PDB file of C-alpha atoms in Angstrom:
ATOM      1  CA  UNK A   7     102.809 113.172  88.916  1.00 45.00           C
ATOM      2  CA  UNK A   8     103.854 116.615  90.366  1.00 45.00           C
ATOM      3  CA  UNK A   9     103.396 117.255  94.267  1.00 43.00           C
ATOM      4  CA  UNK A  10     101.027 119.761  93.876  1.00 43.00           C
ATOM      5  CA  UNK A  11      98.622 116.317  92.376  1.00 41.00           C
ATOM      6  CA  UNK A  12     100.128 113.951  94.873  1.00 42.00           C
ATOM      7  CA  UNK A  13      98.372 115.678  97.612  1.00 38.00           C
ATOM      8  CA  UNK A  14      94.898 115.942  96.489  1.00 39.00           C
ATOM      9  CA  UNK A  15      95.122 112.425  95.792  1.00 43.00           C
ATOM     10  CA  UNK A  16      96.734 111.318  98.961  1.00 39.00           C
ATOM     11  CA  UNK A  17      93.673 113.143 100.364  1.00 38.00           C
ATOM     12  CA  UNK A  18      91.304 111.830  98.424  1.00 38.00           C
ATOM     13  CA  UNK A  19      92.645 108.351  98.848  1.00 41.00           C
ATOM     14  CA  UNK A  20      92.716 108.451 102.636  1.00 42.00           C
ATOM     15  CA  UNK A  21      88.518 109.921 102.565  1.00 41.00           C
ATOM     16  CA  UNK A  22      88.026 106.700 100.510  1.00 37.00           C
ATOM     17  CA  UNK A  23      90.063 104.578 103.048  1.00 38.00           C
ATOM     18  CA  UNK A  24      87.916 105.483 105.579  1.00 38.00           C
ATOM     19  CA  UNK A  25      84.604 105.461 104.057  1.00 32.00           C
ATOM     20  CA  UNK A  26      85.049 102.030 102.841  1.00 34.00           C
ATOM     21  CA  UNK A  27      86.404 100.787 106.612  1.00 37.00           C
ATOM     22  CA  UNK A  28      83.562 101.716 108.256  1.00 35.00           C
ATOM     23  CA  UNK A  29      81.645  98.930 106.760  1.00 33.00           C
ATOM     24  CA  UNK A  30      84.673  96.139 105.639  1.00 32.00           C
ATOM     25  CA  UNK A  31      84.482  92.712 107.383  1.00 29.00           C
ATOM     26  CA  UNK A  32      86.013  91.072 105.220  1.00 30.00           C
ATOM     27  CA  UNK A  33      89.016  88.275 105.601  1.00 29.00           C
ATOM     28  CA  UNK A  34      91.953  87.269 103.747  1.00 31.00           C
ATOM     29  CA  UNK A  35      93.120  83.703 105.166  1.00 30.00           C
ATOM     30  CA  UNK A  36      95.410  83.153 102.126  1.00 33.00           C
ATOM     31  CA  UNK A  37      99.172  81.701 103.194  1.00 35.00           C
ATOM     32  CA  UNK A  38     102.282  84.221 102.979  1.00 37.00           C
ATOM     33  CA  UNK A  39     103.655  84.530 100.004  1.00 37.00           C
ATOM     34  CA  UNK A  40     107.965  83.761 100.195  1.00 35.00           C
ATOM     35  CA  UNK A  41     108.952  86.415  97.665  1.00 33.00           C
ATOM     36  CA  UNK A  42     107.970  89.365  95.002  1.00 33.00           C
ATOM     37  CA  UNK A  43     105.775  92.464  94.761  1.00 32.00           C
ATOM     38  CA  UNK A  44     102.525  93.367  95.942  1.00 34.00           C
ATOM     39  CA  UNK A  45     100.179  90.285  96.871  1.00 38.00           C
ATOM     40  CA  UNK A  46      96.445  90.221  97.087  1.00 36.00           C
ATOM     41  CA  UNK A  47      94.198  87.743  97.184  1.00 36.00           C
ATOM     42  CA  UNK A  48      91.246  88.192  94.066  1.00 36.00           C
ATOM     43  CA  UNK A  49      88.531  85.705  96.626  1.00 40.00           C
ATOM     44  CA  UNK A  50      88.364  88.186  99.481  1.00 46.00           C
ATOM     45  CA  UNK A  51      85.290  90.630  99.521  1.00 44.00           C
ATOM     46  CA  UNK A  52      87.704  93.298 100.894  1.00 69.00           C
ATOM     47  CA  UNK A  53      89.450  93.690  97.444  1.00 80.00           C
ATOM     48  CA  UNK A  54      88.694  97.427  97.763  1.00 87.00           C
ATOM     49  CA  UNK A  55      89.490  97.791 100.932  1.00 89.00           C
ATOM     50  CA  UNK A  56      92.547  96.207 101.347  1.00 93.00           C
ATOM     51  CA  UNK A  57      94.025  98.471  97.639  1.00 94.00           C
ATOM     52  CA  UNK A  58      93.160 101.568  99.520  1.00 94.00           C
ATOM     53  CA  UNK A  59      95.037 100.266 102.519  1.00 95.00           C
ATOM     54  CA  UNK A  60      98.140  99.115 100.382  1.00 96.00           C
ATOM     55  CA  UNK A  61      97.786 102.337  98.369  1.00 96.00           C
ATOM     56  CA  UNK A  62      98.075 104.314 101.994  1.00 95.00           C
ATOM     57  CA  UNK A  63     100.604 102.430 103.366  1.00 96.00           C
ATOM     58  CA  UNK A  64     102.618 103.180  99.833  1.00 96.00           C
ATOM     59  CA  UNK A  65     102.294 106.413  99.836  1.00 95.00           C
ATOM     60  CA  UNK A  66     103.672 106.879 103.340  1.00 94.00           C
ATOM     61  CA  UNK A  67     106.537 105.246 102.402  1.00 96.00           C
ATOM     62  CA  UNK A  68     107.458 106.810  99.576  1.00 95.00           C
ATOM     63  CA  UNK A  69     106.856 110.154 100.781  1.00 93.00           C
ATOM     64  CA  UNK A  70     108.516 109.997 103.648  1.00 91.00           C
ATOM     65  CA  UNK A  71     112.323 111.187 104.627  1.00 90.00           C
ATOM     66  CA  UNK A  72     114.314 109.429 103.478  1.00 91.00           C
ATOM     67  CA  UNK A  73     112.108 107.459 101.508  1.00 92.00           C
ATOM     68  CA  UNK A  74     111.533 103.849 101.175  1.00 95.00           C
ATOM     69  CA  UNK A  75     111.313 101.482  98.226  1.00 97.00           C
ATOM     70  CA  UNK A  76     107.829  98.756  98.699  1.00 98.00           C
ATOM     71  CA  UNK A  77     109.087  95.077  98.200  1.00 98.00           C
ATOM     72  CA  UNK A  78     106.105  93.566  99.100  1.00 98.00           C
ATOM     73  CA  UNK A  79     102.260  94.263 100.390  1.00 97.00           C
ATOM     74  CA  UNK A  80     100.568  91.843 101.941  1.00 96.00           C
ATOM     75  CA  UNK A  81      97.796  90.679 104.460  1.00 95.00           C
ATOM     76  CA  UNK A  82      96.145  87.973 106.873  1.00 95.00           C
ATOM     77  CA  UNK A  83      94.684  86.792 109.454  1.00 95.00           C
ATOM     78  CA  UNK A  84      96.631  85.885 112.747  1.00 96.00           C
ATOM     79  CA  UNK A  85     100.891  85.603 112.927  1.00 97.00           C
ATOM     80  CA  UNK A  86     102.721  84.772 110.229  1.00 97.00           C
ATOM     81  CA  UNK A  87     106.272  84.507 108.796  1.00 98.00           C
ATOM     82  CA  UNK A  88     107.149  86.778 105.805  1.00 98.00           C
ATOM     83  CA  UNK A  89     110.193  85.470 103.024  1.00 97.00           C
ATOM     84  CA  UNK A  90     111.470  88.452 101.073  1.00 98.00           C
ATOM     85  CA  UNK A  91     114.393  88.381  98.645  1.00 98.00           C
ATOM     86  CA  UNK A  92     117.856  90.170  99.320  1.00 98.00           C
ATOM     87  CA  UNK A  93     117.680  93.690  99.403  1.00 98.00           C
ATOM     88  CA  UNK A  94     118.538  95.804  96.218  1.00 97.00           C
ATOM     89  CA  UNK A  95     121.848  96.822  95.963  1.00 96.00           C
ATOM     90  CA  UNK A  96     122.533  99.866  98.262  1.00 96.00           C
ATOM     91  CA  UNK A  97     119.853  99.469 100.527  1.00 97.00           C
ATOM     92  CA  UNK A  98     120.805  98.161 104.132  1.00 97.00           C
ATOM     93  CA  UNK A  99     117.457  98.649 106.152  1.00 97.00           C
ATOM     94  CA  UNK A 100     114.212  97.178 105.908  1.00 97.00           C
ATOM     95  CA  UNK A 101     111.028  98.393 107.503  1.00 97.00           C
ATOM     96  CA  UNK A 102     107.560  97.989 107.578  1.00 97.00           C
ATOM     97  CA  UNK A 103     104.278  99.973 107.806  1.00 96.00           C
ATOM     98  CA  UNK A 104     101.340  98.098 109.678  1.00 96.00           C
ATOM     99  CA  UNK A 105      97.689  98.780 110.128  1.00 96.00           C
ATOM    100  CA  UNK A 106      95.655  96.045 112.076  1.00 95.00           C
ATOM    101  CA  UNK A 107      91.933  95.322 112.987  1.00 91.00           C
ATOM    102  CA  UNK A 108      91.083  94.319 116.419  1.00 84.00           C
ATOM    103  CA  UNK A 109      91.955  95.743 120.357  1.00 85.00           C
ATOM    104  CA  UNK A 110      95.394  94.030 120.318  1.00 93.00           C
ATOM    105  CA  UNK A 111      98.949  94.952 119.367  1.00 95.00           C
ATOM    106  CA  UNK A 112     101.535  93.602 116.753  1.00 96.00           C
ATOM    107  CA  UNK A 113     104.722  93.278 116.550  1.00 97.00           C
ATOM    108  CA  UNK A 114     107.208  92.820 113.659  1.00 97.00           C
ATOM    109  CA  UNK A 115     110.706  91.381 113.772  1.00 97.00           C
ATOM    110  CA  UNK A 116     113.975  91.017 111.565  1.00 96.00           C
ATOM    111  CA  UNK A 117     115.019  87.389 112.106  1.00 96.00           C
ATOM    112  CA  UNK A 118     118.608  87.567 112.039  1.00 95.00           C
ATOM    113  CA  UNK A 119     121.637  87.966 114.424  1.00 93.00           C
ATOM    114  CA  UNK A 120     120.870  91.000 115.921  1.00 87.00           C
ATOM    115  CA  UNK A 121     117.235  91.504 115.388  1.00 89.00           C
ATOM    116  CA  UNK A 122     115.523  94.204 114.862  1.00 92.00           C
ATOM    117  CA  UNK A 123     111.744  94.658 115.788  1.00 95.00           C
ATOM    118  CA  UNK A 124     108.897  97.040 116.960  1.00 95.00           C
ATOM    119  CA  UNK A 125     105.485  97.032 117.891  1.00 95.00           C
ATOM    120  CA  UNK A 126     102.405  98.755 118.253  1.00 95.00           C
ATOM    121  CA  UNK A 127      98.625  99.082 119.034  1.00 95.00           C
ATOM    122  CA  UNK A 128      96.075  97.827 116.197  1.00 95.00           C
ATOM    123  CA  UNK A 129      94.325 100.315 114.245  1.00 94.00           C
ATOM    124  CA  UNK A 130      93.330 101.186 111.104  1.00 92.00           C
ATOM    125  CA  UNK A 131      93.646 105.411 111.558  1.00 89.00           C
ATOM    126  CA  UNK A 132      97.197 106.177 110.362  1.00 81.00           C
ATOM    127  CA  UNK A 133      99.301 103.118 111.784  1.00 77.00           C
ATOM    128  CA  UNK A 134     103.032 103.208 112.833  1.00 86.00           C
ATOM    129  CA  UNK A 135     106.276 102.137 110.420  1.00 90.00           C
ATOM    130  CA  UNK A 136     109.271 100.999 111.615  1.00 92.00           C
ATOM    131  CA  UNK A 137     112.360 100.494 110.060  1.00 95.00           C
ATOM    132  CA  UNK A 138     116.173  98.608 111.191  1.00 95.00           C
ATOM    133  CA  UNK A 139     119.267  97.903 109.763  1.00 96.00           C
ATOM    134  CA  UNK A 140     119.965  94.603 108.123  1.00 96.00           C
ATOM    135  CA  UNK A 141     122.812  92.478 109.420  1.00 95.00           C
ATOM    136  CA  UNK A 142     123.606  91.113 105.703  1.00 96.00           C
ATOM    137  CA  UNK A 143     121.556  93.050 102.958  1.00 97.00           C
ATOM    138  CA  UNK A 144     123.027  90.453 100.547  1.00 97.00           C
ATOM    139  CA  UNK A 145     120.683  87.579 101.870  1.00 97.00           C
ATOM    140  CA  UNK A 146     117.382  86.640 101.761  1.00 97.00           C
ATOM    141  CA  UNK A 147     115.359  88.070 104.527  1.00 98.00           C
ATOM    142  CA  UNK A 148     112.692  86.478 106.966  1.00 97.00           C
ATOM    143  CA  UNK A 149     109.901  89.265 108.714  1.00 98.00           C
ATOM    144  CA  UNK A 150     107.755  87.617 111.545  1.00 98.00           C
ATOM    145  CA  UNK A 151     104.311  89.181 112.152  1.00 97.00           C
ATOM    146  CA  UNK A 152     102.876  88.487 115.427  1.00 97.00           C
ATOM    147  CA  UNK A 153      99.008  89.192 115.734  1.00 97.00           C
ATOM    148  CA  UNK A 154      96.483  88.280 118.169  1.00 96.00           C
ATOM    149  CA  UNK A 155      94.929  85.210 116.538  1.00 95.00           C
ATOM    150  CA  UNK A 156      91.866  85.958 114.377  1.00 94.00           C
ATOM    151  CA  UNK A 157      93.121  89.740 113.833  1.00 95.00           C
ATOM    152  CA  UNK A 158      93.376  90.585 110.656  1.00 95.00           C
ATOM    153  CA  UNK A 159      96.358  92.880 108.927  1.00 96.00           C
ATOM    154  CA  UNK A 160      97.974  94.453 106.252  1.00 96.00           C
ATOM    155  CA  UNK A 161     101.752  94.988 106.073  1.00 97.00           C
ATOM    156  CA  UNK A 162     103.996  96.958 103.637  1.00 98.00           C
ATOM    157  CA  UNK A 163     107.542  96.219 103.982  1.00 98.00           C
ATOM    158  CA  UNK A 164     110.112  98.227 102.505  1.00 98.00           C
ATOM    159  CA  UNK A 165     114.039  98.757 102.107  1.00 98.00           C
ATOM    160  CA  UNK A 166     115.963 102.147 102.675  1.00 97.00           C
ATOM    161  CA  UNK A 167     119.360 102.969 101.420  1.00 95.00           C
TER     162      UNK A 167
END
C-alpha cells in the first residue's frame, strides 16, 4: 500500500476507533502471554474494539520516525508482567504504545539493570509511546505494566534499531 492509501485508511480506522469506544465495556481478563505476535482473546465482546485499538497503536508505530517493528499486542485488566523474546538482530530499543480505560495512570518498565520506564495518564484519544534502550538485546526481555486495578488496557510493544 502506497502513502497516498495509508492515510485515508489511517483516517478511516481512527473514525471507527472512536465510534465503536463510545459504547465498548467490554473486558479481557485473559493471563499474559510469555512470547510471540499479536494476542487476542476470541471470548471477549470487545473483539472489535480491541483490533481497531491494536490496528491504531500499529500504525503509529510503524509510521513513525524512525519506525518501530510490533513484537507483540496485547491487553488486560489490572498490572501485569509481559515475557517477550530477544530482540531481532540489530534492534537495541524496545518501546511501547499504551492506551488505557479509567481516571488513572500507567506506567511501563524495562526490567533489567538499568531500567528503563515511562508513564502516563489513561485514555483512549491518541495515547503516549515510549521507547529505551536495552541493556542486552540478545536476551529475553521482561515489560511490567502497572495499572490501577480493574483498569483495563491495551499495549503494543515494539523494537527499534
Amino acid at each position: 500500500m502506497d502513502k497516498k492509501s495509508t492515510l485515508p485508511s489511517l483516517l478511516c480506522t481512527i473514525g471507527l476507533l472512536a465510534l465503536v469506544l463510545s459504547g465498548c465495556t467490554g473486558v479481557d481478563s485473559s493471563p499474559a502471554p510469555t512470547s510471540g505476535s499479536a494476542e487476542t482473546s476470541t471470548s471477549s465482546p470487545s473483539i472489535a474494539h480491541e483490533a481497531i485499538v491494536f490496528e491504531v497503536q500499529k500504525s503509529r508505530v510503524e509510521n513513525a520516525t524512525p519506525t518501530g517493528l510490533v513484537l507483540k499486542q496485547f491487553s488486560g485488566t489490572g498490572s501485569t508482567t509481559i515475557h517477550l523474546d530477544p530482540l531481532p538482530e540489530g534492534y537495541k530499543n524496545l518501546g511501547t504504545t499504551v492506551n488505557c480505560g479509567g481516571s488513572g495512570d500507567w506506567k511501563t518498565s524495562i526490567v533489567q539493570k538499568e531500567s528503563g520506564w515511562g508513564s502516563a495518564v489513561c485514555t483512549m484519544q491518541g495515547g503516549a509511546s515510549v521507547a529505551y534502550p536495552v541493556d542486552d538485546p540478545s536476551k529475553e526481555q521482561t515489560i511490567e505494566v502497572t495499572v490501577d486495578p480493574g483498569t483495563e488496557f491495551w499495549i503494543t510493544v515494539f523494537a527499534r534499531t
